[in-house]
PDB file of C-alpha atoms in Angstrom:
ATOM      1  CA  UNK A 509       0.000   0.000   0.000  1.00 46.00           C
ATOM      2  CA  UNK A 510       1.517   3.519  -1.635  1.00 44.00           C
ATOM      3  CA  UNK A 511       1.155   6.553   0.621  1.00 46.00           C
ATOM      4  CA  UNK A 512       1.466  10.077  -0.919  1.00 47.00           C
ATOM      5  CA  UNK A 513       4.006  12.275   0.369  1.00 50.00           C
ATOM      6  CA  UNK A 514       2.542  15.998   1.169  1.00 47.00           C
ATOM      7  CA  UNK A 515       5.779  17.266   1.092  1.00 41.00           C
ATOM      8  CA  UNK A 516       6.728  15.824  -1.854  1.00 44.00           C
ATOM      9  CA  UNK A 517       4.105  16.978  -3.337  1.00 46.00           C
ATOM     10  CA  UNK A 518       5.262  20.672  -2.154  1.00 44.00           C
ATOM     11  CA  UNK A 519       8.110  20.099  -3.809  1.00 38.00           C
ATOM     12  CA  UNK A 520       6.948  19.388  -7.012  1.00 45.00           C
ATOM     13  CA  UNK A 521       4.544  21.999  -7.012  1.00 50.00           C
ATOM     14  CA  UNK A 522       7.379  24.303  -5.993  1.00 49.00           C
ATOM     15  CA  UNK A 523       9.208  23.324  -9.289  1.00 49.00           C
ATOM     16  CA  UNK A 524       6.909  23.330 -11.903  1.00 50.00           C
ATOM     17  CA  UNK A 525       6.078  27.038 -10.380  1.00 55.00           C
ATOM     18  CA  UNK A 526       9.353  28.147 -10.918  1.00 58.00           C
ATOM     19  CA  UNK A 527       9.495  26.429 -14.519  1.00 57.00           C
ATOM     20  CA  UNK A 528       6.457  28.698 -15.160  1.00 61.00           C
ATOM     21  CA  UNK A 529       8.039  31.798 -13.691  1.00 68.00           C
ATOM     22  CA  UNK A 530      11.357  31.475 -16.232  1.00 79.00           C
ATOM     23  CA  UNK A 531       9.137  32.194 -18.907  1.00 89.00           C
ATOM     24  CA  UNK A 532       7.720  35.663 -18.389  1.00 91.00           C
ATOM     25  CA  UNK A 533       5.825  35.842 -21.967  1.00 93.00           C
ATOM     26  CA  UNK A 534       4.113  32.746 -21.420  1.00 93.00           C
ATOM     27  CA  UNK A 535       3.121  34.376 -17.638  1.00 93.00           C
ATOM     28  CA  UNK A 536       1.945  37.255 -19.616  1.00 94.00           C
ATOM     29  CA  UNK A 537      -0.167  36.047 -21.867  1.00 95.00           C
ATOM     30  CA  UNK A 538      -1.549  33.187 -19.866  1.00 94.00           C
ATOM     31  CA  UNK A 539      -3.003  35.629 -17.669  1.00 95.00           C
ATOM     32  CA  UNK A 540      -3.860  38.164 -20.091  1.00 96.00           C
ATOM     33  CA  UNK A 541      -5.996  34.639 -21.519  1.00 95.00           C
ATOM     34  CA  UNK A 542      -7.317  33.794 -17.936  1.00 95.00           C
ATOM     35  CA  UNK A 543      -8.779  37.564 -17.736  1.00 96.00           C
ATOM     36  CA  UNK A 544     -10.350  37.631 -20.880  1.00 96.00           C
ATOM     37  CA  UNK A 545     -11.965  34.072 -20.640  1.00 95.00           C
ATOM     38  CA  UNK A 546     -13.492  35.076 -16.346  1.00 96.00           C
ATOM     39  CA  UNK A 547     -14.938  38.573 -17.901  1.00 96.00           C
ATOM     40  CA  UNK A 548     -16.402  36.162 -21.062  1.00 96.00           C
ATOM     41  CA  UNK A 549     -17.973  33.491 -18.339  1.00 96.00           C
ATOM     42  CA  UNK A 550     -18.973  35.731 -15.325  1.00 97.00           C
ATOM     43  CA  UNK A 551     -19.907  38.654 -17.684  1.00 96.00           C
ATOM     44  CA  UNK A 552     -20.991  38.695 -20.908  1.00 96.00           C
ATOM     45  CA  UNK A 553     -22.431  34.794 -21.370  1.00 96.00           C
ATOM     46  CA  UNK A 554     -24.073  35.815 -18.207  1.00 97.00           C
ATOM     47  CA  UNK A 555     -25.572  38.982 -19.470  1.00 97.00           C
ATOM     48  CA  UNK A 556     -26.620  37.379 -22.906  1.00 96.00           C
ATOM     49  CA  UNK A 557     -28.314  34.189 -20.973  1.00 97.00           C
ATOM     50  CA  UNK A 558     -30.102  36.464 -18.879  1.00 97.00           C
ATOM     51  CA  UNK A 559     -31.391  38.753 -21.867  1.00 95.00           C
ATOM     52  CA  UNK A 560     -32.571  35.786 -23.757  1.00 95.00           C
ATOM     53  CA  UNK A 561     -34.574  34.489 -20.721  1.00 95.00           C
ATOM     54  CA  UNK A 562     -36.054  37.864 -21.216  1.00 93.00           C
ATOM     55  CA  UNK A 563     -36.699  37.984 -24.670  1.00 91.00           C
ATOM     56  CA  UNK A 564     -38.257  34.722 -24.312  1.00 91.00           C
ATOM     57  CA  UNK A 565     -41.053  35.511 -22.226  1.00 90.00           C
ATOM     58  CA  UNK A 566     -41.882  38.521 -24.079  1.00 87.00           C
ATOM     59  CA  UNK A 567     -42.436  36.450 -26.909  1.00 85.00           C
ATOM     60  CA  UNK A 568     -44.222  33.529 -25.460  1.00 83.00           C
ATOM     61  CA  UNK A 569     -46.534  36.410 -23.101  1.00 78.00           C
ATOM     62  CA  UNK A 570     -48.686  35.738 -25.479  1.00 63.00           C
ATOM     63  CA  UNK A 571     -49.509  39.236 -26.902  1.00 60.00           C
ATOM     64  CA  UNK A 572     -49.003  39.370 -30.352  1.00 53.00           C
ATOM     65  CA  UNK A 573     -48.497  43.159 -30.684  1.00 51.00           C
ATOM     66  CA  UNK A 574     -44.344  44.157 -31.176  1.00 54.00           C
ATOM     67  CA  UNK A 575     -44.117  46.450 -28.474  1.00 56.00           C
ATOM     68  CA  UNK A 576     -41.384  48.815 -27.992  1.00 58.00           C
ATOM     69  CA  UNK A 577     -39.882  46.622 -25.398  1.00 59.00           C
ATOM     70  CA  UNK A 578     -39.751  43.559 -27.119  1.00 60.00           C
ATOM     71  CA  UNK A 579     -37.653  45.467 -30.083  1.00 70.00           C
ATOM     72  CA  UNK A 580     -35.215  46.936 -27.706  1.00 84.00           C
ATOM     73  CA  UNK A 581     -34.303  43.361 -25.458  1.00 89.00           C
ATOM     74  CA  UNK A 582     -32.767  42.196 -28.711  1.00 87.00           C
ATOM     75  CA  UNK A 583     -30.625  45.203 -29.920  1.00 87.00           C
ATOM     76  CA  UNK A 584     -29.210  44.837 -26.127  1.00 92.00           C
ATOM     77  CA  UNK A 585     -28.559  41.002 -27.183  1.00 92.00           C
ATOM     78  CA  UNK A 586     -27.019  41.739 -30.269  1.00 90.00           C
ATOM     79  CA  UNK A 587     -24.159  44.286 -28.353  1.00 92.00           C
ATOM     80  CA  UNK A 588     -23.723  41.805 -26.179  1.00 94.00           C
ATOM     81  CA  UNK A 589     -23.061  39.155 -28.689  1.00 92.00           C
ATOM     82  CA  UNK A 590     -20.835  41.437 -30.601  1.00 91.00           C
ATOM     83  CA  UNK A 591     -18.546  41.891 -27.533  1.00 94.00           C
ATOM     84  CA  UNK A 592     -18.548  38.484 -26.927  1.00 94.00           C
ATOM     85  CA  UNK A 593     -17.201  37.801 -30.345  1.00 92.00           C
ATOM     86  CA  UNK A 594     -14.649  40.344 -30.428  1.00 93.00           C
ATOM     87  CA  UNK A 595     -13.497  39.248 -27.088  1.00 94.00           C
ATOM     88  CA  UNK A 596     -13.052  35.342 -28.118  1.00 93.00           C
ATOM     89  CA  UNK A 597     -11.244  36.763 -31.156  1.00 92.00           C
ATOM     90  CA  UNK A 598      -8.650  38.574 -28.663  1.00 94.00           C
ATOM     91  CA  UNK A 599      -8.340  35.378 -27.138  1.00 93.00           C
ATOM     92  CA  UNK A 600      -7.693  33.518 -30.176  1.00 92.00           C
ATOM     93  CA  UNK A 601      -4.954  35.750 -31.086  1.00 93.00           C
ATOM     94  CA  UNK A 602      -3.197  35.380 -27.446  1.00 95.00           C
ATOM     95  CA  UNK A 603      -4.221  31.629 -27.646  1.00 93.00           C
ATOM     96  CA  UNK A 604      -1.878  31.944 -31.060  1.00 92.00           C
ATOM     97  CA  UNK A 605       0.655  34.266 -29.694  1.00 94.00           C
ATOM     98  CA  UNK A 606       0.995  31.462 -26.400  1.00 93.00           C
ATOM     99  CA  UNK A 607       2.102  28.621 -29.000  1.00 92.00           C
ATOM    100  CA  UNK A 608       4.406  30.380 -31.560  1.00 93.00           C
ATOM    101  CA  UNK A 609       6.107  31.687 -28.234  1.00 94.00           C
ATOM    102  CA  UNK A 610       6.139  27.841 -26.783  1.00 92.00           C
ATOM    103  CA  UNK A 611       6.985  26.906 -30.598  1.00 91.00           C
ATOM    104  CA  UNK A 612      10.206  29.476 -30.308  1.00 92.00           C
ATOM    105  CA  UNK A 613      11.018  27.756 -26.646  1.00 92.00           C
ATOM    106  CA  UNK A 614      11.494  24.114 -28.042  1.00 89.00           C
ATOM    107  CA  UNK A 615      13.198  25.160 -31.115  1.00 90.00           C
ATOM    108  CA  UNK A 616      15.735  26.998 -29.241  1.00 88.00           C
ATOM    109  CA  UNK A 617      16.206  23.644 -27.121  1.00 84.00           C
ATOM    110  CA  UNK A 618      14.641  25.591 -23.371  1.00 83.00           C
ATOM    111  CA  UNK A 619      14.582  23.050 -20.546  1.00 88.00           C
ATOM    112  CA  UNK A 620      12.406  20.028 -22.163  1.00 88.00           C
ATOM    113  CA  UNK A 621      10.569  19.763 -17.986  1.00 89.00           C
ATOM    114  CA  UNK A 622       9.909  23.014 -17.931  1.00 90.00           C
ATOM    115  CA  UNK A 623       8.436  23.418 -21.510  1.00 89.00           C
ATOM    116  CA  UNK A 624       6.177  19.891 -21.254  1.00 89.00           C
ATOM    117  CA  UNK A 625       4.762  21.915 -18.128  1.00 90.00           C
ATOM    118  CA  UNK A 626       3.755  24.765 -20.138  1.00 91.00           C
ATOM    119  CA  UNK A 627       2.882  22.916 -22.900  1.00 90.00           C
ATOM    120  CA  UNK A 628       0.184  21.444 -20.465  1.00 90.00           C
ATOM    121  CA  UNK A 629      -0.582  24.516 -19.237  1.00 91.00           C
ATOM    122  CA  UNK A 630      -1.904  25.516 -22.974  1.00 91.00           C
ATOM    123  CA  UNK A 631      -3.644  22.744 -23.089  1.00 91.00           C
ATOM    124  CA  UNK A 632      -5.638  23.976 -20.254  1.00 91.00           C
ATOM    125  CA  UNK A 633      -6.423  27.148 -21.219  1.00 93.00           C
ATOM    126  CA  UNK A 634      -7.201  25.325 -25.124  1.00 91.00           C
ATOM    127  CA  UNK A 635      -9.912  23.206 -22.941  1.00 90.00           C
ATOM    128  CA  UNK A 636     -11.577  26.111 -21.107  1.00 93.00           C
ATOM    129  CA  UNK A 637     -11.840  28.145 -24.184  1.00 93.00           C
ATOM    130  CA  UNK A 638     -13.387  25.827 -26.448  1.00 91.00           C
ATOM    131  CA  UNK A 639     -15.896  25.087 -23.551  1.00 92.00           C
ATOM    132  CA  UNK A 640     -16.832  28.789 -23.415  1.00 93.00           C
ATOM    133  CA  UNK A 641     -16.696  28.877 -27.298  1.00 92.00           C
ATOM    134  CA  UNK A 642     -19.590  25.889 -26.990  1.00 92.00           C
ATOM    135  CA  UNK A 643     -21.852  27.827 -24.479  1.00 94.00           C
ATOM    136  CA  UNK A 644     -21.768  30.873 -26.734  1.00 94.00           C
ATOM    137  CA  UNK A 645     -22.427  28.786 -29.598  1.00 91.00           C
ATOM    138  CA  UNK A 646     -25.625  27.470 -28.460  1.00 94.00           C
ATOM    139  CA  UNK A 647     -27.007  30.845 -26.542  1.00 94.00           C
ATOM    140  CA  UNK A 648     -26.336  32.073 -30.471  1.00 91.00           C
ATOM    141  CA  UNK A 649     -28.631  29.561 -31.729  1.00 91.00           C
ATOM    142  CA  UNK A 650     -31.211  29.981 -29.390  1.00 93.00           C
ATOM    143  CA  UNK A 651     -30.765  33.897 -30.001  1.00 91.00           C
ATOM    144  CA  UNK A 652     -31.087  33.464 -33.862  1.00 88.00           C
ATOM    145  CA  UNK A 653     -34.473  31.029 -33.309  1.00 90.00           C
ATOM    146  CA  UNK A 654     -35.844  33.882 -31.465  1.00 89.00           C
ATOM    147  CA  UNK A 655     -34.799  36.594 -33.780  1.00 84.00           C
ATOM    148  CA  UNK A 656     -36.972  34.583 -36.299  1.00 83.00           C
ATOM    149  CA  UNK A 657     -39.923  34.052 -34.608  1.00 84.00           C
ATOM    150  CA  UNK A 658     -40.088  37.706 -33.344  1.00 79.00           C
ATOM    151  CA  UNK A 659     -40.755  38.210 -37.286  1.00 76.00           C
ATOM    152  CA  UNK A 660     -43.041  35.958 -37.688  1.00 76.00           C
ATOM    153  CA  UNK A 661     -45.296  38.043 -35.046  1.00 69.00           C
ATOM    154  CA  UNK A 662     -44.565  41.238 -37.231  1.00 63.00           C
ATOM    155  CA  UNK A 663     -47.812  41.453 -39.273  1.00 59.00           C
ATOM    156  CA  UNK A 664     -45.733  42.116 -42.699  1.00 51.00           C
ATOM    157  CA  UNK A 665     -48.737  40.549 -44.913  1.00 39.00           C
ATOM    158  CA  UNK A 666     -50.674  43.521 -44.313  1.00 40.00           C
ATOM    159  CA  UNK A 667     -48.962  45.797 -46.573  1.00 41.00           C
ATOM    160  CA  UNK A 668     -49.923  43.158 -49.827  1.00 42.00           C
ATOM    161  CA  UNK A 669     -53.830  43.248 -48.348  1.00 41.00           C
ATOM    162  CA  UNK A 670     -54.209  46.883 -47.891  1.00 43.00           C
ATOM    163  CA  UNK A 671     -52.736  46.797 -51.442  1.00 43.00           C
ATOM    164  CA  UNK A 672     -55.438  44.982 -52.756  1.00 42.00           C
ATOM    165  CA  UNK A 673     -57.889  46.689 -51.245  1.00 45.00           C
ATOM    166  CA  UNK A 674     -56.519  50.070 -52.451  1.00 47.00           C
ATOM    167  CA  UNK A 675     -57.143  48.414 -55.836  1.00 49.00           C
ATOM    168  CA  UNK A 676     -60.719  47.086 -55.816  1.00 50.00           C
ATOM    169  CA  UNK A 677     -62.234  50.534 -54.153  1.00 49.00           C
ATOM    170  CA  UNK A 678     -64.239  53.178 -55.341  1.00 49.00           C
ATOM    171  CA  UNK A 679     -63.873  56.790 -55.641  1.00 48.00           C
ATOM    172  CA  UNK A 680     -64.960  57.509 -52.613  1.00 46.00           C
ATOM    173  CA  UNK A 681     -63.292  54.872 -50.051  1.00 45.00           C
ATOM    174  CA  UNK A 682     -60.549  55.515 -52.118  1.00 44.00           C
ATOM    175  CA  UNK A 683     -60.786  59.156 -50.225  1.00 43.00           C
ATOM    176  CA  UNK A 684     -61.728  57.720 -47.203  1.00 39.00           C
ATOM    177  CA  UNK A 685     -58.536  55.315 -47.119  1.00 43.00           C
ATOM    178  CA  UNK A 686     -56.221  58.953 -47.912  1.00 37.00           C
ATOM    179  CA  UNK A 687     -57.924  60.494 -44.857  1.00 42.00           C
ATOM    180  CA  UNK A 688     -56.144  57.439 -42.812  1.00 40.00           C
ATOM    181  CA  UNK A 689     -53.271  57.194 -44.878  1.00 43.00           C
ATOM    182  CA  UNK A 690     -50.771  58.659 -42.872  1.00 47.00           C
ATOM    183  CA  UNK A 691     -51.284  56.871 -39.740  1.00 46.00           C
ATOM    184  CA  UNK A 692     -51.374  52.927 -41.591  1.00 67.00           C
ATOM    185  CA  UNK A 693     -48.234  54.448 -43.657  1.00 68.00           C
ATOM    186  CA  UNK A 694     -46.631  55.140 -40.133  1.00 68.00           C
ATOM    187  CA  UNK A 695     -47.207  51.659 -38.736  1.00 67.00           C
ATOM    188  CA  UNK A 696     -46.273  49.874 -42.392  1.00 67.00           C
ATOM    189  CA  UNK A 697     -43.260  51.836 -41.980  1.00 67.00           C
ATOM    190  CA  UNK A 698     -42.282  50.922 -38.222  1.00 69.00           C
ATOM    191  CA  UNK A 699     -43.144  47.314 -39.209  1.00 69.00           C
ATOM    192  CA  UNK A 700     -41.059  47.306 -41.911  1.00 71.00           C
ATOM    193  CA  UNK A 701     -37.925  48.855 -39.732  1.00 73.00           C
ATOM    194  CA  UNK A 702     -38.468  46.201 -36.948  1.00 71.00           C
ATOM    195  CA  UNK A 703     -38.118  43.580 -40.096  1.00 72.00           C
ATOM    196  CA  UNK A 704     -35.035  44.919 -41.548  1.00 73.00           C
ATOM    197  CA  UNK A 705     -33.645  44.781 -38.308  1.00 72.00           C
ATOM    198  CA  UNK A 706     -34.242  41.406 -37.252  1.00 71.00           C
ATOM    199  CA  UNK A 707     -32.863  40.586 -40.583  1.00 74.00           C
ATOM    200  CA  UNK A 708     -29.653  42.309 -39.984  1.00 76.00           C
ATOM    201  CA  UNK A 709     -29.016  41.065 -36.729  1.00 74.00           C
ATOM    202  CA  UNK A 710     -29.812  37.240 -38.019  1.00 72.00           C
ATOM    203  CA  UNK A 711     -27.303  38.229 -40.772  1.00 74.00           C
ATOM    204  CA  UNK A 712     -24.865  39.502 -38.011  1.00 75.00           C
ATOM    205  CA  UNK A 713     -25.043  36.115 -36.115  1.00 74.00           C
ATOM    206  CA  UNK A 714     -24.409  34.193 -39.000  1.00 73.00           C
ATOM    207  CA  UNK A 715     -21.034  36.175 -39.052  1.00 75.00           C
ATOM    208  CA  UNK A 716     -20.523  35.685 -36.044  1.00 77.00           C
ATOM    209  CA  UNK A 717     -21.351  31.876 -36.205  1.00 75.00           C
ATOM    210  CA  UNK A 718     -19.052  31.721 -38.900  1.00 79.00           C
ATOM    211  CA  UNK A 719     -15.936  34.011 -36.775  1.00 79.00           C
ATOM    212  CA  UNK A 720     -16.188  31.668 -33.692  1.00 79.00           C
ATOM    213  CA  UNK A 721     -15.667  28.407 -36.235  1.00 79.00           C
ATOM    214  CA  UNK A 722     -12.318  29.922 -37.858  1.00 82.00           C
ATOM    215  CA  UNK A 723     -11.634  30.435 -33.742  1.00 81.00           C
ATOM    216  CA  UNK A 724     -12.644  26.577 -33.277  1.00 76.00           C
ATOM    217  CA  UNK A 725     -10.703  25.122 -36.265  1.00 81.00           C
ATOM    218  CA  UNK A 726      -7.585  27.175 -34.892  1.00 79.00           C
ATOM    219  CA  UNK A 727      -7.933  26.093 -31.444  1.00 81.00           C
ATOM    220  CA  UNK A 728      -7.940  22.466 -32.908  1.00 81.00           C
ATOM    221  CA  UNK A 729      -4.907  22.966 -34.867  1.00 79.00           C
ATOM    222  CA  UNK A 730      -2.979  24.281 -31.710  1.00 81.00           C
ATOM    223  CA  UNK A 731      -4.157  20.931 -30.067  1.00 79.00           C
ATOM    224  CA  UNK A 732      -2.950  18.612 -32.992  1.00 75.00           C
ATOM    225  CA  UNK A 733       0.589  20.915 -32.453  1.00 69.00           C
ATOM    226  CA  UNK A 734       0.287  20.763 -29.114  1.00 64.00           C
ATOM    227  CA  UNK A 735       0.229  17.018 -28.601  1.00 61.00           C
ATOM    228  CA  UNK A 736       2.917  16.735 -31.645  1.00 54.00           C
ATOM    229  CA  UNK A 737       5.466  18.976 -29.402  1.00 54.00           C
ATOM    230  CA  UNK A 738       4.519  17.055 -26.154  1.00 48.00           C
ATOM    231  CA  UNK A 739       5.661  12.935 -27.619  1.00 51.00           C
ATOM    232  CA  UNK A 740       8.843  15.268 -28.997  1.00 52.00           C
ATOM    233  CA  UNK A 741       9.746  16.480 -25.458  1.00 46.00           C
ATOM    234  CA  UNK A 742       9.451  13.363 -24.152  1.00 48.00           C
ATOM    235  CA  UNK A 743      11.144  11.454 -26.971  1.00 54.00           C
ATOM    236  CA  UNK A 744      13.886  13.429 -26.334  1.00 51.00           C
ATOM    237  CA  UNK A 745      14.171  13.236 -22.859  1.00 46.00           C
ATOM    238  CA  UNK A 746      13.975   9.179 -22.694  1.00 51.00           C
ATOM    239  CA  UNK A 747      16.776   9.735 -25.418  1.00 50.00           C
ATOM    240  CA  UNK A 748      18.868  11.936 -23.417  1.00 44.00           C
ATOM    241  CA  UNK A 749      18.105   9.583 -20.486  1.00 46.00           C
ATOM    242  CA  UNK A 750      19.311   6.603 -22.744  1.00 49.00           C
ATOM    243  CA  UNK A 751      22.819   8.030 -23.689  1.00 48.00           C
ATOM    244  CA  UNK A 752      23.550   9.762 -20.687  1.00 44.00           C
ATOM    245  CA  UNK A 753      23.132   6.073 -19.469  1.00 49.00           C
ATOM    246  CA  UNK A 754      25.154   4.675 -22.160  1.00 49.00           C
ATOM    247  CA  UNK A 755      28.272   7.940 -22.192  1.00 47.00           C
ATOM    248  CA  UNK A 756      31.293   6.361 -19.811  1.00 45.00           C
ATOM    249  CA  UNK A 757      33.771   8.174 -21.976  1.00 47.00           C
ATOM    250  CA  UNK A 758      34.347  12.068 -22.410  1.00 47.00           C
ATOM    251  CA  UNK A 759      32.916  11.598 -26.714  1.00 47.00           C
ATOM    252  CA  UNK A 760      29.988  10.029 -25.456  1.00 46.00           C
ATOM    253  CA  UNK A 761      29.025  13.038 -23.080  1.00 40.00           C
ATOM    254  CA  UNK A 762      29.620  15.623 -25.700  1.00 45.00           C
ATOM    255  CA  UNK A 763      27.489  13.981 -28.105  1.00 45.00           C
ATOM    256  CA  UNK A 764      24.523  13.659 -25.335  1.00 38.00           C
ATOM    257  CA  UNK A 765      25.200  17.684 -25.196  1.00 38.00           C
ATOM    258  CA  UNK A 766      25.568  18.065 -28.397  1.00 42.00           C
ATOM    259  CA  UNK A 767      22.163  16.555 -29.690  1.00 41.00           C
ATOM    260  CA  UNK A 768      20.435  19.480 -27.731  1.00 36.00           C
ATOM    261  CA  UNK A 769      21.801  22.019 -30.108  1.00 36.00           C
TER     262      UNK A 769
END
């Protein structure tokens, strides 16, 4: 029976600390990743779940007049959204900036421990961004279902019957319909607006949709890269292990040395 040993375990928490302090860029941006993804989760996912929930009821309440409310939840939705976005595509570009600097590390031959660490590390931070890139995929779906059944309540057919109508009348409910004109003109009009803008905003997800899948399909190359550079590190450090194992004469230590440069 195996006891752990707590301060072992100190110990090796100790080192791979200090690995991760002798490399200041990675520090940097592994933070600057770690603040971006807590204001993403606590903040804006937050504030777009909660705006949906509202939007939701004020489509299901059952009234199916577009009131002023109901056309301003979404506009709030769509900022939101567009934040989001912009902030996962921030994060993609540290995310990218993390493994060309890790990439520069091994080629340069850094301590293969210390970079296996921070290699591990990335793979982290790869993890909890492509979970927050899922949850902001599907409250984008769910936003985009919504957009399109908020136009489905807008009564847009009326335009084509009051059309007809203007066509089959008379002389005089012809002038009766020009005494009203202006105010059915007004409402056409407003309808019409609320439309367009629905339709933009779909359009604008679908952007969006298609931003956060470039982010995805780079996040899974950085993985493939990722695992590549990990079975290098460690082929290289059983083969270090091997020779140094193997050198009992001065040649056979400088070629163990010299196979790291």
């Amino acid at each position: 029976m195996s006891f752990s040993n707590p301060f072992q375990d100190d110990i090796e928490n100790d080192a791979s600390s200090n690995h991760y302090k002798d490399f200041p860029e990675f520090e940097t941006l592994s933070q600057a990743i770690d603040n971006n993804l807590h204001n993403i989760n606590n903040s804006q996912l937050v504030s777009m779940r909660n705006l949906l929930g509202q939007y939701e009821k004020l489509l299901h309440s059952g009234n199916d007049a577009v009131d002023s409310e109901s056309s301003k939840v979404p506009q709030e939705i769509s900022e939101v959204s567009t934040k989001c976005t912009e902030s996962f595509k921030k994060i993609n570009n540290l995310a990218k900036e993390l493994n060309d600097y890790l990439t520069r590390c091994e080629d340069n031959h850094e301590d293969p421990d210390a970079l296996r660490y921070l290699r591990q590390k990335e793979g982290i931070h790869v993890s909890l961004i492509r979970s927050s890139l899922q949850q902001y995929r599907r409250l984008q779906q769910r936003y985009s279902a919504l957009q399109k059944q908020f136009v489905t309540k807008i009564p847009g057919n009326q335009i084509e019957e009051r059309t007809v109508e203007e066509q089959g009348a008379g002389p005089q409910q012809q002038s009766i319909q020009i005494e009203y004109e202006p105010v059915n003109a007004e409402e056409l009009e407003q309808q019409t607006l609320l439309i367009e803008e629905r339709e933009r905003e779909i359009q604008q997800i679908s952007q969006d949709t298609q931003e956060i899948n470039d982010i995805f399909s780079n996040l899974q190359d950085i993985i493939q890269e990722q695992s590549f550079q990990i079975d290098t590190i460690e082929e290289n450090i059983n083969s270090y292990s091997a020779d140094a194992r193997g050198a009992s004469d001065p040649v056979g230590v400088c070629a163990v040395v010299s196979s790291f440069f």
